Coordinates of C-alpha atoms in Angstrom, one line a residue:
X1 CA 109.6 -36.9 -176.4
X2 CA 107.1 -34.2 -176.1
X3 CA 108.7 -30.9 -177.4
X4 CA 108.2 -28.3 -174.8
X5 CA 110.7 -26.1 -172.8
X6 CA 109.1 -24.6 -169.6
X7 CA 109.9 -21.3 -168.0
X8 CA 111.7 -21.7 -164.6
X9 CA 108.7 -19.9 -163.0
X10 CA 106.0 -21.5 -165.1
X11 CA 104.0 -22.6 -162.2
X12 CA 104.6 -19.7 -159.8
X13 CA 101.6 -19.1 -157.5
X14 CA 99.8 -22.2 -158.6
X15 CA 98.5 -24.9 -156.3
X16 CA 98.5 -28.5 -157.8
X17 CA 97.4 -31.8 -156.3
X18 CA 99.2 -34.9 -157.4
X19 CA 97.8 -38.4 -156.8
X20 CA 100.2 -41.3 -156.4
X21 CA 102.8 -38.8 -155.5
X22 CA 105.0 -41.2 -153.4
X23 CA 106.9 -42.7 -156.2
X24 CA 107.5 -43.1 -159.9
X25 CA 105.8 -40.6 -162.2
X26 CA 103.8 -39.1 -159.5
X27 CA 107.0 -38.3 -157.4
X28 CA 108.7 -36.9 -160.4
X29 CA 105.9 -34.7 -161.3
X30 CA 105.4 -33.4 -157.8
X31 CA 109.1 -32.4 -157.6
X32 CA 109.0 -31.0 -161.1
X33 CA 106.0 -28.8 -160.3
X34 CA 107.5 -27.6 -157.0
X35 CA 110.9 -26.7 -158.8
X36 CA 108.8 -24.6 -161.3
X37 CA 107.1 -22.7 -158.5
X38 CA 104.0 -24.5 -157.5
X39 CA 102.7 -25.3 -154.1
X40 CA 102.2 -29.0 -154.3
X41 CA 99.7 -31.3 -152.5
X42 CA 101.1 -34.8 -152.3
X43 CA 98.4 -37.4 -152.0
X44 CA 99.2 -41.0 -151.3
X45 CA 98.2 -43.9 -149.2
X46 CA 100.2 -43.1 -146.1
X47 CA 102.1 -40.2 -144.6
X48 CA 105.2 -42.3 -144.4
X49 CA 105.1 -43.1 -148.0
X50 CA 105.1 -39.4 -149.0
X51 CA 107.8 -38.3 -146.6
X52 CA 110.8 -38.8 -148.9
X53 CA 109.2 -36.6 -151.6
X54 CA 108.1 -34.0 -149.1
X55 CA 111.7 -33.9 -147.7
X56 CA 113.4 -33.7 -151.1
X57 CA 111.1 -30.8 -152.1
X58 CA 111.8 -29.0 -148.8
X59 CA 115.6 -29.7 -149.0
X60 CA 115.7 -28.3 -152.6
X61 CA 114.2 -24.8 -151.1
X62 CA 111.0 -24.9 -152.8
X63 CA 107.6 -24.1 -151.3
X64 CA 106.7 -26.5 -148.5
X65 CA 104.2 -29.2 -149.8
X66 CA 101.2 -30.4 -148.1
X67 CA 101.1 -34.1 -147.3
X68 CA 97.6 -35.8 -147.8
X69 CA 97.4 -39.4 -146.6
X70 CA 94.4 -40.7 -148.5
X71 CA 93.9 -44.4 -149.6
X72 CA 92.0 -44.5 -153.0
X73 CA 91.6 -48.3 -152.6
X74 CA 89.6 -48.2 -149.4
X75 CA 87.9 -44.8 -149.0
X76 CA 84.2 -44.3 -149.4
X77 CA 82.5 -41.4 -151.3
X78 CA 81.8 -39.3 -148.2
X79 CA 85.5 -39.0 -147.5
X80 CA 86.2 -37.4 -150.9
X81 CA 84.0 -34.4 -149.8
X82 CA 85.7 -34.3 -146.3
X83 CA 89.0 -34.2 -148.3
X84 CA 87.8 -31.3 -150.4
X85 CA 86.7 -29.6 -147.3
X86 CA 90.1 -30.0 -145.7
X87 CA 91.9 -28.7 -148.9
X88 CA 89.7 -25.6 -149.2
X89 CA 90.5 -24.8 -145.4
X90 CA 94.2 -25.2 -146.1
X91 CA 94.7 -23.5 -149.4
X92 CA 91.4 -22.2 -150.7
X93 CA 91.5 -23.3 -154.3
X94 CA 93.2 -25.7 -156.8
X95 CA 94.9 -24.7 -160.1
X96 CA 95.7 -28.3 -161.1
X97 CA 94.9 -31.9 -160.5
X98 CA 97.1 -34.6 -161.8
X99 CA 95.4 -38.1 -161.6
X100 CA 98.4 -40.4 -161.5
X101 CA 97.6 -43.1 -159.0
X102 CA 96.6 -46.5 -160.4
X103 CA 97.0 -50.1 -160.0
X104 CA 97.7 -52.7 -162.8
X105 CA 96.0 -55.8 -161.5
X106 CA 96.6 -59.2 -163.1
X107 CA 97.8 -59.4 -166.6
X108 CA 95.4 -62.1 -167.9
X109 CA 92.6 -62.6 -170.4
X110 CA 89.0 -61.5 -169.9
X111 CA 87.9 -65.1 -169.7
X112 CA 90.2 -65.8 -166.8
X113 CA 90.2 -62.4 -164.9
X114 CA 88.9 -62.9 -161.3
X115 CA 85.8 -60.6 -160.8
X116 CA 87.2 -59.3 -157.5
X117 CA 90.5 -58.2 -159.2
X118 CA 88.6 -56.4 -162.1
X119 CA 86.4 -54.5 -159.5
X120 CA 89.5 -53.6 -157.4
X121 CA 91.3 -52.1 -160.4
X122 CA 88.2 -50.3 -161.7
X123 CA 87.6 -48.9 -158.3
X124 CA 91.1 -47.4 -157.9
X125 CA 91.6 -46.4 -161.5
X126 CA 88.0 -45.2 -162.4
X127 CA 85.7 -44.9 -159.5
X128 CA 88.2 -43.0 -157.2
X129 CA 89.3 -40.8 -160.1
X130 CA 85.6 -39.9 -160.7
X131 CA 84.9 -39.2 -157.0
X132 CA 88.0 -37.2 -156.4
X133 CA 87.4 -35.1 -159.6
X134 CA 83.8 -34.4 -158.7
X135 CA 84.7 -33.4 -155.1
X136 CA 87.6 -31.1 -156.2
X137 CA 85.9 -29.4 -159.2
X138 CA 84.5 -26.5 -156.9
X139 CA 88.0 -25.7 -155.9
X140 CA 89.4 -25.9 -159.4
X141 CA 86.5 -23.6 -160.8
X142 CA 87.8 -21.0 -158.2
X143 CA 91.0 -20.8 -160.3
X144 CA 91.2 -18.5 -163.4
X145 CA 93.1 -21.0 -165.3
X146 CA 92.7 -24.7 -163.9
X147 CA 93.9 -28.0 -165.6
X148 CA 93.0 -31.6 -164.9
X149 CA 95.3 -34.3 -166.3
X150 CA 94.2 -37.8 -166.4
X151 CA 97.0 -40.5 -166.8
X152 CA 96.1 -43.0 -169.6
X153 CA 97.9 -45.6 -171.4
X154 CA 98.4 -47.0 -174.9
X155 CA 96.2 -49.9 -173.8
X156 CA 93.4 -47.3 -173.0
X157 CA 93.5 -46.1 -176.5
X158 CA 93.7 -49.3 -178.5
X159 CA 92.5 -52.6 -176.9
X160 CA 95.3 -55.2 -176.4
X161 CA 95.0 -58.9 -175.3
X162 CA 96.0 -59.9 -171.7
X163 CA 95.6 -56.4 -170.4
X164 CA 92.5 -57.2 -168.4
X165 CA 91.1 -54.6 -166.0
X166 CA 93.9 -52.2 -166.6
X167 CA 93.1 -51.7 -170.2
X168 CA 89.3 -51.4 -169.6
X169 CA 90.1 -48.8 -166.8
X170 CA 92.1 -46.7 -169.1
X171 CA 89.5 -46.7 -171.7
X172 CA 87.1 -45.5 -169.0
X173 CA 89.6 -42.9 -168.0
X174 CA 89.7 -41.5 -171.5
X175 CA 85.9 -41.5 -171.6
X176 CA 85.7 -39.7 -168.3
X177 CA 88.2 -37.0 -169.6
X178 CA 86.4 -36.5 -172.9
X179 CA 82.9 -36.3 -171.1
X180 CA 84.2 -33.9 -168.5
X181 CA 86.0 -31.8 -171.1
X182 CA 82.9 -31.3 -173.2
X183 CA 80.9 -30.3 -170.1
X184 CA 83.6 -27.9 -169.2
X185 CA 84.1 -26.3 -172.6
X186 CA 83.2 -22.6 -172.8
X187 CA 81.4 -22.6 -169.3
X188 CA 84.5 -22.6 -166.9
X189 CA 88.1 -22.0 -166.7
X190 CA 88.9 -25.6 -166.1
X191 CA 90.3 -27.8 -168.9
X192 CA 90.7 -31.6 -168.9
X193 CA 93.1 -33.7 -171.0
X194 CA 94.9 -37.1 -170.8
X195 CA 98.6 -38.2 -170.9
X196 CA 99.9 -41.4 -172.1
X197 CA 103.4 -41.6 -170.4
X198 CA 104.5 -44.5 -172.6
X199 CA 107.2 -47.0 -171.6
X200 CA 108.9 -45.4 -168.5
X201 CA 111.3 -46.8 -165.8
X202 CA 108.7 -47.3 -163.0
X203 CA 107.7 -50.0 -160.7
X204 CA 104.4 -50.6 -162.6
X205 CA 106.3 -50.9 -165.8
X206 CA 108.7 -53.6 -164.2
X207 CA 105.6 -55.4 -162.8
X208 CA 103.9 -55.5 -166.4
X209 CA 107.1 -56.4 -168.2
X210 CA 109.4 -58.3 -165.7
X211 CA 111.9 -59.6 -168.5
X212 CA 112.4 -56.0 -169.9
X213 CA 115.6 -54.1 -169.2
X214 CA 114.4 -51.0 -167.5
X215 CA 117.5 -49.1 -168.6
X216 CA 116.0 -49.1 -172.1
X217 CA 113.2 -46.7 -170.8
X218 CA 113.3 -43.1 -170.0
X219 CA 113.2 -42.2 -166.2
X220 CA 110.1 -40.4 -165.1
X221 CA 112.0 -37.2 -164.9
X222 CA 112.7 -37.4 -168.6
X223 CA 109.0 -37.2 -169.6
X224 CA 108.0 -34.3 -167.6
X225 CA 107.7 -31.8 -170.5
X226 CA 104.1 -32.7 -171.2
X227 CA 103.2 -32.7 -167.6
X228 CA 104.5 -29.2 -167.2
X229 CA 102.8 -28.1 -170.3
X230 CA 99.4 -29.1 -169.3
X231 CA 99.6 -27.6 -165.7
X232 CA 100.9 -24.2 -167.0
X233 CA 99.4 -21.2 -168.8
X234 CA 100.7 -22.3 -172.2
X235 CA 98.1 -25.0 -172.5
X236 CA 95.2 -22.7 -171.9
X237 CA 92.6 -23.5 -174.5
X238 CA 93.8 -27.1 -174.9
X239 CA 90.9 -29.3 -173.8
X240 CA 89.8 -32.8 -174.3
X241 CA 92.9 -33.9 -176.0
X242 CA 94.8 -37.2 -175.6
X243 CA 98.5 -36.4 -175.4
X244 CA 101.6 -38.6 -175.4
X245 CA 104.6 -38.0 -173.3
X246 CA 107.0 -39.6 -175.6

């Protein structure tokens, strides 16, 4: 497990947007950020899907999160800029962006992967990530210490058979992170890095490994140290790195 112990008020005064915040790692990250003092923007497909996370943060007495229903699977480029305008109006800036939302698609060979499935996975995991990053960069650049964390995977760092579009999309995610990090280096306060969560007890993991005993894997809450580290001031100067949660 990533070795890091966070101060209870590590993220006090910070505004952090989390995609895929309704469940799994995204929900755990959102609640963890709120527990450490951040104002969290919860982005997910529908308002209803985000309600439980919103209510849990509120019930815990943390700063009230902002719910943002936004479907990365069906939205067009113009909507990303509308989203950025809305966020600017509501909170003025961003100090952190966690790209967590993704879909896995069929586990099959390149030879047999349907083209429409490939394009769908690439759209959500790569195109949407690019468009959201581009739209939100001006808000991140208003911060004196901003962080973008891209969720990657071991199959996005070393190719593996039968991982189809998902593996390709995570290689692209690493490439986007590295390109952006190099562009940001020395010219802005924004940094960009990636996180490989590893085997974690999530719905996506169960979909990929249906015969696996989920209890053998850590819960999303258990892998939060690296997520806290990258969003807080202790990681200032860390840029273009591919980190592992476990």
